[in-house]
mmCIF file of C-alpha atoms in Angstrom:
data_model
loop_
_atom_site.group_PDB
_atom_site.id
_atom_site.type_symbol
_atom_site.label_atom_id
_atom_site.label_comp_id
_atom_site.label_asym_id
_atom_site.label_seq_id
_atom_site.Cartn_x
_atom_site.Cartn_y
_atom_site.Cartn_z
ATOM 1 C CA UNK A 292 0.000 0.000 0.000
ATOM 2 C CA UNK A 293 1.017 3.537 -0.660
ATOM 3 C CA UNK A 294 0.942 5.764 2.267
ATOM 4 C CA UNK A 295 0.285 9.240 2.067
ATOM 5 C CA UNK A 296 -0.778 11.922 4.692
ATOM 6 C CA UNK A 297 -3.501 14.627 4.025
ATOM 7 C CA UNK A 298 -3.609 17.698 6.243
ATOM 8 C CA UNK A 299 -4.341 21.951 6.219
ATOM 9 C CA UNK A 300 -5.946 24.356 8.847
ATOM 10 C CA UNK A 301 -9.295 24.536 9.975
ATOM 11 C CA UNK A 302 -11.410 26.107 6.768
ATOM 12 C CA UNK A 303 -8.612 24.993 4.390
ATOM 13 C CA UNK A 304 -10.523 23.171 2.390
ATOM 14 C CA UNK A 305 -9.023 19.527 3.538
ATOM 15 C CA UNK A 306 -12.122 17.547 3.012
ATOM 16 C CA UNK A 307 -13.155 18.578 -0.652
ATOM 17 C CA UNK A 308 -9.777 17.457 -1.587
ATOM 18 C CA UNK A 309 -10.048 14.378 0.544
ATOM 19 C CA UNK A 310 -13.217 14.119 -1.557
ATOM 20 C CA UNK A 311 -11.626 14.080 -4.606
ATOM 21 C CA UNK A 312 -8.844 12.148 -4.043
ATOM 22 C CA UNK A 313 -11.575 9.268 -2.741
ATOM 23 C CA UNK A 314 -13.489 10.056 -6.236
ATOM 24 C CA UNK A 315 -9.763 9.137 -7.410
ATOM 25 C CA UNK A 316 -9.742 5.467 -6.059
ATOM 26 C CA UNK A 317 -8.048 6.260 -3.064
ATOM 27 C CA UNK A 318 -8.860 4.640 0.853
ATOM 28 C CA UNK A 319 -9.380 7.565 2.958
ATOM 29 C CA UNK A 320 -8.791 7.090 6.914
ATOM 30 C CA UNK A 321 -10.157 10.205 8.499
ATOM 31 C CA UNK A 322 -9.113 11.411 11.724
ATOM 32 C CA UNK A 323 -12.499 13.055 12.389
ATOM 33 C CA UNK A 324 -14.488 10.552 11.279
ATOM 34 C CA UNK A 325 -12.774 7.980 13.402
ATOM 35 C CA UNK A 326 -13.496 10.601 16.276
ATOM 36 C CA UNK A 327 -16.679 10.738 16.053
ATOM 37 C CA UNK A 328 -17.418 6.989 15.879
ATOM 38 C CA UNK A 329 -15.517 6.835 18.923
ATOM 39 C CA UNK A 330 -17.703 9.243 20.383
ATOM 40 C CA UNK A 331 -20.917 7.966 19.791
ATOM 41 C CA UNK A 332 -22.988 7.166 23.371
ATOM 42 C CA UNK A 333 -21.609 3.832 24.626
ATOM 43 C CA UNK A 334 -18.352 3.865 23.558
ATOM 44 C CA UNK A 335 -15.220 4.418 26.190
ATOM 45 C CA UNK A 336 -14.536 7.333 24.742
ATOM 46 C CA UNK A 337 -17.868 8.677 24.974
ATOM 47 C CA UNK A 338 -17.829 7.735 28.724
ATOM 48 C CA UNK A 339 -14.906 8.441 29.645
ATOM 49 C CA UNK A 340 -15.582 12.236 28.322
ATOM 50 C CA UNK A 341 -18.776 12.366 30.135
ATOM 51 C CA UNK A 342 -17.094 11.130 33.219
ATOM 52 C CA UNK A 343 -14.677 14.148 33.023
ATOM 53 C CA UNK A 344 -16.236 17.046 31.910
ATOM 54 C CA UNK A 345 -19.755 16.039 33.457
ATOM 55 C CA UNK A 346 -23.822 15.876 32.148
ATOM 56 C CA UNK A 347 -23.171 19.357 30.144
ATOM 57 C CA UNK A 348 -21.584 17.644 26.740
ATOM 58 C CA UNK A 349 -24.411 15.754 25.946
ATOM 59 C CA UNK A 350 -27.282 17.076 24.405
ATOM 60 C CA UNK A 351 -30.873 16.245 25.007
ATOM 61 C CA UNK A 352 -30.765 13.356 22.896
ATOM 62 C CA UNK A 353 -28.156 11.690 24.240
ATOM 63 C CA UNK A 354 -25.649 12.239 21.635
ATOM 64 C CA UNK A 355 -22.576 14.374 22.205
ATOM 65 C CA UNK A 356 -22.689 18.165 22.214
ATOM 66 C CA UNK A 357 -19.787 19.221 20.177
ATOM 67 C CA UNK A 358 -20.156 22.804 20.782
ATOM 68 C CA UNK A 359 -20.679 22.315 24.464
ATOM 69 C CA UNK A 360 -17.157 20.316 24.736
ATOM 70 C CA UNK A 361 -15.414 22.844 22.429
ATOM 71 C CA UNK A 362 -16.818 26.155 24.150
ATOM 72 C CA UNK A 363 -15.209 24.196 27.754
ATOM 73 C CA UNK A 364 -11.997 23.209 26.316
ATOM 74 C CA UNK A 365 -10.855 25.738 24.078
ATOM 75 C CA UNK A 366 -8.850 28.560 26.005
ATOM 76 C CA UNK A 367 -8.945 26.006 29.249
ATOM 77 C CA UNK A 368 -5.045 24.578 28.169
ATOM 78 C CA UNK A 369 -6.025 22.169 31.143
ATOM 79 C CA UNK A 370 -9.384 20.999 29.923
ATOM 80 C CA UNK A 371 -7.919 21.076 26.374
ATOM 81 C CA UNK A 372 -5.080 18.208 27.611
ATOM 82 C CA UNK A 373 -7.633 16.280 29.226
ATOM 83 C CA UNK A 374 -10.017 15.767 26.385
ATOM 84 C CA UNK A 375 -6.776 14.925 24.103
ATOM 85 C CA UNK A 376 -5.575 12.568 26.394
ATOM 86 C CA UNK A 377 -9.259 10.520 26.266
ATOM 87 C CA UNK A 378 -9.628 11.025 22.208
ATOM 88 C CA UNK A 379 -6.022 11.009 20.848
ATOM 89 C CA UNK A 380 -4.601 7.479 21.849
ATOM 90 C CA UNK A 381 -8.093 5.738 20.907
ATOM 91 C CA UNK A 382 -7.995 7.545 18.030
ATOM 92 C CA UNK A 383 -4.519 6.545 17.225
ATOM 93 C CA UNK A 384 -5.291 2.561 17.946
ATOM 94 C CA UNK A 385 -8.525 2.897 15.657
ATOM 95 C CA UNK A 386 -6.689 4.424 12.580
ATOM 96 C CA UNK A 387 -3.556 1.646 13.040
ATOM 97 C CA UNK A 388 -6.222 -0.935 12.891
ATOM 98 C CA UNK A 389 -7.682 0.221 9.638
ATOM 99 C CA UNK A 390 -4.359 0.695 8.452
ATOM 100 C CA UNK A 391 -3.470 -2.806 9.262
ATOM 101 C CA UNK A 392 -6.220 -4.274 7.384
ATOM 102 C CA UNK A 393 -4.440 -2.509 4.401
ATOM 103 C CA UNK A 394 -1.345 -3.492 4.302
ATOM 104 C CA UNK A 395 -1.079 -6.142 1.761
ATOM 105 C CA UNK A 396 -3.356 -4.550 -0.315
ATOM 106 C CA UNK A 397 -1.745 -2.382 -3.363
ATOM 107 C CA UNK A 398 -4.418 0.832 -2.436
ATOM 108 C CA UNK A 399 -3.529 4.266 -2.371
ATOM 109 C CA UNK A 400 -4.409 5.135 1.484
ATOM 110 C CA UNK A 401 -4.973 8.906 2.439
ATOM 111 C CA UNK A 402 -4.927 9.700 6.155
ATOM 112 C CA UNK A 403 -6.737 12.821 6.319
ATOM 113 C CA UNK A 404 -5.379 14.151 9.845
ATOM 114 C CA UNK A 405 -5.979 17.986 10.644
ATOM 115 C CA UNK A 406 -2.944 17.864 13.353
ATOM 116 C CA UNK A 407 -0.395 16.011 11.252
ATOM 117 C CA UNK A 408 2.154 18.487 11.550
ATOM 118 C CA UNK A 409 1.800 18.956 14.998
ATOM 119 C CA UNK A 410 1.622 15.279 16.047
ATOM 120 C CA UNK A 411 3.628 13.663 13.886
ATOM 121 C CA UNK A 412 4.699 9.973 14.468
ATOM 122 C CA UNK A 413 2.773 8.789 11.039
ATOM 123 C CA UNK A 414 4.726 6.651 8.642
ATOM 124 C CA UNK A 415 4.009 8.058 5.195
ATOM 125 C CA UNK A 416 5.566 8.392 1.598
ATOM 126 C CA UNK A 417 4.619 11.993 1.498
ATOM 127 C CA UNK A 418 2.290 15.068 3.186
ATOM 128 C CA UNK A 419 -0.312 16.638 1.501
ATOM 129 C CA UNK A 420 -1.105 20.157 2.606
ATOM 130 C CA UNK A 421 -3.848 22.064 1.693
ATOM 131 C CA UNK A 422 -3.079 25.319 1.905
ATOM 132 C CA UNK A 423 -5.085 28.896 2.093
ATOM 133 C CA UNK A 424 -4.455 32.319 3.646
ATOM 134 C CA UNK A 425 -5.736 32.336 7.109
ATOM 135 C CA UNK A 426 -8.035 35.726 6.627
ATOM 136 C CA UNK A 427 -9.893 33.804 3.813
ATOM 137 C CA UNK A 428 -10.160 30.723 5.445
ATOM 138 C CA UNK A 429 -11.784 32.407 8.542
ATOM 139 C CA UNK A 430 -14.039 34.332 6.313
ATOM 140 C CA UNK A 431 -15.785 30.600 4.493
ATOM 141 C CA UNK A 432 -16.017 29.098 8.118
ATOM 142 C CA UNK A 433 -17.915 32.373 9.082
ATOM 143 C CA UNK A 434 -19.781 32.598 5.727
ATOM 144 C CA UNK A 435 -20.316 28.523 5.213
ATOM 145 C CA UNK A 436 -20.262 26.906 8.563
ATOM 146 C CA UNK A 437 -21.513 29.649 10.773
ATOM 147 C CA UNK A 438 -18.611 30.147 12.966
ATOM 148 C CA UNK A 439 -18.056 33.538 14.507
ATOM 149 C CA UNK A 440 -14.574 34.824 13.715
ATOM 150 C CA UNK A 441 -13.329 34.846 17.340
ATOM 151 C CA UNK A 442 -13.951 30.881 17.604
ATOM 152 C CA UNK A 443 -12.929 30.521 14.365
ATOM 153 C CA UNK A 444 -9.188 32.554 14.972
ATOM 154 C CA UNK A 445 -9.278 30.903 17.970
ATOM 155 C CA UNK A 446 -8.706 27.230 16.773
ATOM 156 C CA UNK A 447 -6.490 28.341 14.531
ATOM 157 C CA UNK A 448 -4.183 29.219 17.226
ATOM 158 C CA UNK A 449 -4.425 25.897 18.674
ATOM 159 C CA UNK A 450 -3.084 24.835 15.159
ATOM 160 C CA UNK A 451 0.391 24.810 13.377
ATOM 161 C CA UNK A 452 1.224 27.958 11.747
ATOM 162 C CA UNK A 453 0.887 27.854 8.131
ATOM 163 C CA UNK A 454 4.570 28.623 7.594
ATOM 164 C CA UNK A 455 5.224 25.442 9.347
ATOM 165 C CA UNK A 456 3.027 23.039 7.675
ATOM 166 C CA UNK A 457 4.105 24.248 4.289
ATOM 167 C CA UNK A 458 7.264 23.446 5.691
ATOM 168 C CA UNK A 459 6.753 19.726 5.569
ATOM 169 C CA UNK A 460 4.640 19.707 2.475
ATOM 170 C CA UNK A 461 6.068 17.434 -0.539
ATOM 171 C CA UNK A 462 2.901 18.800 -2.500
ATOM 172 C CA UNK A 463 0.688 21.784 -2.219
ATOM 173 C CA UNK A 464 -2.710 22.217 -3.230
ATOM 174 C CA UNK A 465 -3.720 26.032 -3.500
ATOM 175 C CA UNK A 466 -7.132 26.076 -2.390
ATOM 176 C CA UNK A 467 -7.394 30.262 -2.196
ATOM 177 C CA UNK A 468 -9.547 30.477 -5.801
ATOM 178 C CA UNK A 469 -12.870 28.690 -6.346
ATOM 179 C CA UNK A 470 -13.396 25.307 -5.472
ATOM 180 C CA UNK A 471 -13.570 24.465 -9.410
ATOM 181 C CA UNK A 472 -9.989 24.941 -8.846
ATOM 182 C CA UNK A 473 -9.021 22.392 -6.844
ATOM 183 C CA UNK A 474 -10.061 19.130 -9.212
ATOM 184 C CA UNK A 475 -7.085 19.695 -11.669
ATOM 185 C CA UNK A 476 -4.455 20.025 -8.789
ATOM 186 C CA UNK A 477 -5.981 16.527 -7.292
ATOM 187 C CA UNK A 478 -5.374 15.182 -11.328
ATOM 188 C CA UNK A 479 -1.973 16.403 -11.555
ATOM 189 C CA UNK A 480 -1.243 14.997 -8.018
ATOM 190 C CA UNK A 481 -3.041 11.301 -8.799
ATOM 191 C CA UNK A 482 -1.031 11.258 -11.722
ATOM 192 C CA UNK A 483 1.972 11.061 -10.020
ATOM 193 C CA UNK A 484 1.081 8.678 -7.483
ATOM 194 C CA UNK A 485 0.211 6.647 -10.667
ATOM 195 C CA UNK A 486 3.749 7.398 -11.873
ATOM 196 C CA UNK A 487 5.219 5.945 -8.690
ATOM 197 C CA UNK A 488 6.426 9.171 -7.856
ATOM 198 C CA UNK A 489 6.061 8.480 -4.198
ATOM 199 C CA UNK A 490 7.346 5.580 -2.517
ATOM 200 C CA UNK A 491 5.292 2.746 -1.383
ATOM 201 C CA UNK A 492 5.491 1.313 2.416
#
């Protein structure tokens, strides 16, 4: 299997190209989506959150209440290191599963990870950053996903910088035009992982 990590600030654009590359043929693993199957009512995770933070995160149907958790954790750094320290190792044993399932296979695997950068640790051919200036990315999650720009600046503190993730980028995708943009990038880019450009695991 061909390894290759997928990652860009909050409002980059990360999960139309994820998307696409899907569309492609590719496997995606996705960090988030992993995280919220683990944090669907009865799973440890779940619990364990509840068990921390108390009755508040969970919403009247008994699911999880996302923005409850995120308005108590973000600017708490304790609260913040807590709720990692529940999500990130599960999450970490969850994706190395799926990977493992993979591994004799000849796919083209994506893991889509927001903080791949800052974590680190995954074993990949190559990162994938999608990148966009910070001012327009808060501006879509205020116009498209109905964040308010303080929450929005906020979590993009809690990010890497973009100077760093471009940093460890092999390939780029621009995503600051329209989203009609991004499609030929994701050809150009699947047509050299069909080239072997990028060495398999």
């Amino acid at each position: 299997m061909l390894v290759l990590g997928l990652t860009g600030g909050i409002g980059s654009g990360k999960s139309t190209v994820s998307a696409l590359l899907e569309a492609k043929g590719a496997v995606i693993i996705d960090a988030d989506r992993v995280v919220r199957e683990l944090q669907q009512p009865g799973e440890p995770v779940f619990e364990a959150m509840v068990e921390a933070f108390g009755d508040g995160i969970v919403a009247t149907d008994g699911t999880l209440d996302r923005q409850a958790v995120a308005d108590l954790v973000f600017g708490d750094d304790e609260k913040l290191a807590t709720l990692n320290g529940i999500v990130h190792p599960a999450v970490g044993v969850r994706m190395a599963e799926q990977m493992a399932a993979l591994a004799d296979t000849d796919e083209v695997v994506i893991l889509d990870v927001p903080l791949l950068v800052e974590k680190g640790g995954y074993d990949t051919a190559g990162t994938i950053v999608v990148d966009v200036d910070p001012d327009l990315a808060v501006h879509r999650l205020v116009e498209h996903r109905g964040f308010t720009a303080d929450d929005a600046r906020a979590r993009m503190a809690r990010q890497s910088s973009r100077e760093d993730r471009l940093a460890k980028a092999d390939v780029v995708i621009d995503n600051s035009g329209a989203v009609e943009d991004l499609a030929p990038q994701v050809d150009d880019l699947w047509a050299r992982i069909e080239a072997g450009e990028f060495a398999v695991s």
